[in-house]
Amino acid sequence: MFTRYVLLALATCTSLVAAHGALGGIFIDGVYYPGPNPSGDSGEFVIRAVNDINPVKGTDNPDMNCGHGATKAARVAPANPGSEVAFTWLNGERGPWVHNTGAVMTYMAACGSEGCANFDSANAQFFKIGELGRKPEGGYYMADLTGEFNKTLSVTLPKNLPAGQYLIRHELIAMQLGMSPGGAEFYPACVQIDLSGPEVSSAELPKGSDVVTFPGGYSDTDPGILDPHVYDPGYEYVFPGPKLINDSATSENPSGSGSTDTPASTSNGTPTSSTSATPSPTGGCNQKSKKAKREVKRVYKRIFRQGPLINKKAHKREVAKAIPQQRSQPEFPVARSRVMRGI
Ligand SMILES: [Cu+2]
């Protein structure tokens, strides 16, 4: 039994590793901040490091908080009310993101007086500031992250929050297997920012039903997590979690909801020099090191232990589509982005 898994692991090693991934980096008003490589990266980041490119499974999983084994980052990135934060994702081989169906959501939580570098986020009070699901013309916004390096989706930071340090919890829920219980793939990631003063002195943190913890914010049977209709034509995806916060008090658009509902803005990212930020196209397993093979074995050992977490056929299909894309070259500094609905 175990031998069978290992053989399969070696046969499909590209697929498994390429089909998942992690937050590659962010742009805040065009300034680039690289994310740590999940296979281990030294250095100081504003993005909390995860130690596994596989999806988090199950809404009660403690890793729903900030991703697999997330550790506090040493730095915080400066940001302002109304800043545009754009997120770019990489697959497990540091190629472009591959999943194209599901939700892209962004939350924030105050880090409190100790600052984000010391903040234990287990009980962080997260409120939702952005969500992107299905496009009016069909398909999902998540697809806009795929196919090329450095494609982004972005969110506009609220203008009505107290100054201070915040976690931004950005999350992809890949739904290609989400029509079955436990099929949804969660990819949470946390970024540490220092938000400058509000435009109004009465700014308060959201509370009550606007805030959730992770785990706790979702259940496995929520619409949008267990959802047989994700591929139905004309279907409107229902987002899990709390509703978007109402930031209309200081919004430029007094009606609130319409102001950032413009799905095609462009931001010019100016990447800083960083080796970890520059994804490099890679070949398949054959050219990979022993380290990569060890990684695959480790992944499969886990699958063996926990039972299959993924539908291998569905993943093979996705990977077949993804492999040609991995040959494309990094295209810094162009970042294309779409602004998340809400705020
Ligand atoms: Cu995946």
GROMACS .gro file of N, CA and C in nm, residues 219-287:
model
  207
  219SER      N    1  -1.778   2.731   0.852
  219SER     CA    2  -1.799   2.589   0.879
  219SER      C    3  -1.790   2.514   0.747
  220ASP      N    4  -1.765   2.384   0.757
  220ASP     CA    5  -1.739   2.303   0.636
  220ASP      C    6  -1.859   2.294   0.543
  221THR      N    7  -1.978   2.328   0.594
  221THR     CA    8  -2.096   2.318   0.510
  221THR      C    9  -2.149   2.455   0.466
  222ASP      N   10  -2.073   2.559   0.492
  222ASP     CA   11  -2.115   2.692   0.446
  222ASP      C   12  -2.128   2.694   0.294
  223PRO      N   13  -2.228   2.771   0.244
  223PRO     CA   14  -2.228   2.796   0.099
  223PRO      C   15  -2.095   2.861   0.062
  224GLY      N   16  -2.046   2.828  -0.054
  224GLY     CA   17  -1.917   2.884  -0.092
  224GLY      C   18  -1.800   2.798  -0.048
  225ILE      N   19  -1.827   2.702   0.041
  225ILE     CA   20  -1.722   2.608   0.085
  225ILE      C   21  -1.760   2.466   0.043
  226LEU      N   22  -1.885   2.429   0.072
  226LEU     CA   23  -1.941   2.306   0.015
  226LEU      C   24  -2.046   2.353  -0.085
  227ASP      N   25  -2.016   2.344  -0.211
  227ASP     CA   26  -2.097   2.413  -0.310
  227ASP      C   27  -2.101   2.337  -0.442
  228PRO      N   28  -2.210   2.264  -0.467
  228PRO     CA   29  -2.216   2.184  -0.590
  228PRO      C   30  -2.234   2.268  -0.716
  229HIS      N   31  -2.255   2.398  -0.699
  229HIS     CA   32  -2.292   2.479  -0.816
  229HIS      C   33  -2.180   2.566  -0.872
  230VAL      N   34  -2.060   2.549  -0.821
  230VAL     CA   35  -1.955   2.646  -0.858
  230VAL      C   36  -1.935   2.660  -1.008
  231TYR      N   37  -1.962   2.553  -1.083
  231TYR     CA   38  -1.941   2.562  -1.228
  231TYR      C   39  -2.069   2.586  -1.307
  232ASP      N   40  -2.181   2.599  -1.237
  232ASP     CA   41  -2.307   2.620  -1.309
  232ASP      C   42  -2.306   2.754  -1.382
  233PRO      N   43  -2.351   2.756  -1.507
  233PRO     CA   44  -2.357   2.884  -1.578
  233PRO      C   45  -2.451   2.980  -1.506
  234GLY      N   46  -2.411   3.103  -1.494
  234GLY     CA   47  -2.497   3.204  -1.434
  234GLY      C   48  -2.507   3.198  -1.283
  235TYR      N   49  -2.437   3.106  -1.223
  235TYR     CA   50  -2.445   3.091  -1.078
  235TYR      C   51  -2.374   3.205  -1.008
  236GLU      N   52  -2.438   3.259  -0.905
  236GLU     CA   53  -2.371   3.363  -0.827
  236GLU      C   54  -2.310   3.302  -0.701
  237TYR      N   55  -2.180   3.308  -0.693
  237TYR     CA   56  -2.108   3.249  -0.580
  237TYR      C   57  -2.146   3.322  -0.451
  238VAL      N   58  -2.169   3.244  -0.345
  238VAL     CA   59  -2.203   3.302  -0.214
  238VAL      C   60  -2.078   3.294  -0.126
  239PHE      N   61  -2.031   3.408  -0.078
  239PHE     CA   62  -1.908   3.411   0.002
  239PHE      C   63  -1.933   3.360   0.143
  240PRO      N   64  -1.844   3.278   0.195
  240PRO     CA   65  -1.853   3.242   0.337
  240PRO      C   66  -1.797   3.356   0.423
  241GLY      N   67  -1.822   3.347   0.553
  241GLY     CA   68  -1.766   3.446   0.645
  241GLY      C   69  -1.856   3.565   0.666
  242PRO      N   70  -1.810   3.663   0.744
  242PRO     CA   71  -1.893   3.780   0.775
  242PRO      C   72  -1.911   3.867   0.652
  243LYS      N   73  -2.008   3.960   0.662
  243LYS     CA   74  -2.026   4.052   0.550
  243LYS      C   75  -1.912   4.154   0.548
  244LEU      N   76  -1.897   4.221   0.436
  244LEU     CA   77  -1.796   4.326   0.427
  244LEU      C   78  -1.826   4.435   0.528
  245ILE      N   79  -1.721   4.493   0.588
  245ILE     CA   80  -1.748   4.603   0.682
  245ILE      C   81  -1.799   4.724   0.605
  246ASN      N   82  -1.874   4.804   0.674
  246ASN     CA   83  -1.925   4.927   0.616
  246ASN      C   84  -1.825   5.038   0.642
  247ASP      N   85  -1.757   5.078   0.538
  247ASP     CA   86  -1.656   5.184   0.552
  247ASP      C   87  -1.707   5.313   0.492
  248SER      N   88  -1.838   5.325   0.479
  248SER     CA   89  -1.892   5.437   0.403
  248SER      C   90  -1.881   5.571   0.476
  249ALA      N   91  -1.855   5.567   0.606
  249ALA     CA   92  -1.849   5.692   0.682
  249ALA      C   93  -1.750   5.791   0.622
  250THR      N   94  -1.639   5.739   0.573
  250THR     CA   95  -1.539   5.830   0.518
  250THR      C   96  -1.509   5.799   0.372
  251SER      N   97  -1.595   5.718   0.313
  251SER     CA   98  -1.569   5.681   0.175
  251SER      C   99  -1.584   5.801   0.084
  252GLU      N  100  -1.504   5.801  -0.024
  252GLU     CA  101  -1.519   5.909  -0.121
  252GLU      C  102  -1.656   5.901  -0.186
  253ASN      N  103  -1.706   5.781  -0.195
  253ASN     CA  104  -1.838   5.759  -0.252
  253ASN      C  105  -1.934   5.733  -0.139
  254PRO      N  106  -2.020   5.831  -0.108
  254PRO     CA  107  -2.105   5.819   0.010
  254PRO      C  108  -2.197   5.698   0.008
  255SER      N  109  -2.226   5.646  -0.109
  255SER     CA  110  -2.312   5.529  -0.113
  255SER      C  111  -2.236   5.405  -0.070
  256GLY      N  112  -2.105   5.419  -0.057
  256GLY     CA  113  -2.028   5.309   0.001
  256GLY      C  114  -1.990   5.202  -0.096
  257SER      N  115  -2.084   5.118  -0.127
  257SER     CA  116  -2.049   4.992  -0.192
  257SER      C  117  -1.994   5.010  -0.333
  258GLY      N  118  -2.029   5.117  -0.400
  258GLY     CA  119  -1.990   5.124  -0.539
  258GLY      C  120  -1.847   5.169  -0.565
  259SER      N  121  -1.784   5.230  -0.466
  259SER     CA  122  -1.663   5.305  -0.494
  259SER      C  123  -1.549   5.222  -0.549
  260THR      N  124  -1.533   5.100  -0.502
  260THR     CA  125  -1.418   5.024  -0.549
  260THR      C  126  -1.461   4.904  -0.632
  261ASP      N  127  -1.583   4.911  -0.680
  261ASP     CA  128  -1.632   4.798  -0.757
  261ASP      C  129  -1.591   4.812  -0.903
  262THR      N  130  -1.466   4.838  -0.925
  262THR     CA  131  -1.416   4.858  -1.059
  262THR      C  132  -1.308   4.754  -1.085
  263PRO      N  133  -1.346   4.649  -1.152
  263PRO     CA  134  -1.256   4.534  -1.159
  263PRO      C  135  -1.135   4.548  -1.250
  264ALA      N  136  -1.102   4.662  -1.302
  264ALA     CA  137  -0.985   4.661  -1.388
  264ALA      C  138  -0.897   4.783  -1.372
  265SER      N  139  -0.826   4.789  -1.263
  265SER     CA  140  -0.730   4.897  -1.248
  265SER      C  141  -0.590   4.840  -1.266
  266THR      N  142  -0.497   4.928  -1.290
  266THR     CA  143  -0.360   4.882  -1.312
  266THR      C  144  -0.270   4.946  -1.209
  267SER      N  145  -0.181   4.870  -1.153
  267SER     CA  146  -0.083   4.928  -1.063
  267SER      C  147   0.055   4.896  -1.115
  268ASN      N  148   0.142   4.992  -1.104
  268ASN     CA  149   0.278   4.969  -1.149
  268ASN      C  150   0.363   4.927  -1.032
  269GLY      N  151   0.391   4.804  -1.023
  269GLY     CA  152   0.471   4.755  -0.913
  269GLY      C  153   0.617   4.790  -0.935
  270THR      N  154   0.684   4.830  -0.830
  270THR     CA  155   0.827   4.852  -0.841
  270THR      C  156   0.896   4.757  -0.746
  271PRO      N  157   0.933   4.642  -0.798
  271PRO     CA  158   0.988   4.541  -0.709
  271PRO      C  159   1.122   4.583  -0.651
  272THR      N  160   1.140   4.554  -0.526
  272THR     CA  161   1.271   4.572  -0.466
  272THR      C  162   1.355   4.452  -0.507
  273SER      N  163   1.483   4.464  -0.494
  273SER     CA  164   1.565   4.349  -0.532
  273SER      C  165   1.560   4.246  -0.421
  274SER      N  166   1.524   4.127  -0.460
  274SER     CA  167   1.520   4.021  -0.361
  274SER      C  168   1.520   3.889  -0.436
  275THR      N  169   1.608   3.804  -0.398
  275THR     CA  170   1.613   3.676  -0.469
  275THR      C  171   1.487   3.596  -0.446
  276SER      N  172   1.433   3.608  -0.326
  276SER     CA  173   1.316   3.525  -0.299
  276SER      C  174   1.194   3.578  -0.373
  277ALA      N  175   1.203   3.703  -0.418
  277ALA     CA  176   1.087   3.760  -0.484
  277ALA      C  177   1.079   3.722  -0.630
  278THR      N  178   1.189   3.680  -0.686
  278THR     CA  179   1.191   3.658  -0.829
  278THR      C  180   1.170   3.510  -0.859
  279PRO      N  181   1.048   3.477  -0.897
  279PRO     CA  182   1.022   3.337  -0.922
  279PRO      C  183   1.097   3.293  -1.048
  280SER      N  184   1.152   3.176  -1.045
  280SER     CA  185   1.220   3.130  -1.165
  280SER      C  186   1.149   3.007  -1.218
  281PRO      N  187   1.130   3.002  -1.349
  281PRO     CA  188   1.065   2.887  -1.408
  281PRO      C  189   1.148   2.762  -1.381
  282THR      N  190   1.081   2.654  -1.360
  282THR     CA  191   1.155   2.532  -1.332
  282THR      C  192   1.107   2.421  -1.422
  283GLY      N  193   1.187   2.321  -1.436
  283GLY     CA  194   1.147   2.205  -1.513
  283GLY      C  195   1.067   2.110  -1.427
  284GLY      N  196   1.047   1.992  -1.476
  284GLY     CA  197   0.970   1.893  -1.401
  284GLY      C  198   1.058   1.822  -1.301
  285CYS      N  199   1.010   1.711  -1.254
  285CYS     CA  200   1.079   1.637  -1.150
  285CYS      C  201   1.218   1.594  -1.190
  286ASN      N  202   1.232   1.558  -1.317
  286ASN     CA  203   1.357   1.498  -1.359
  286ASN      C  204   1.476   1.590  -1.334
  287GLN      N  205   1.451   1.720  -1.349
  287GLN     CA  206   1.561   1.813  -1.330
  287GLN      C  207   1.572   1.855  -1.184
   0.00000   0.00000   0.00000
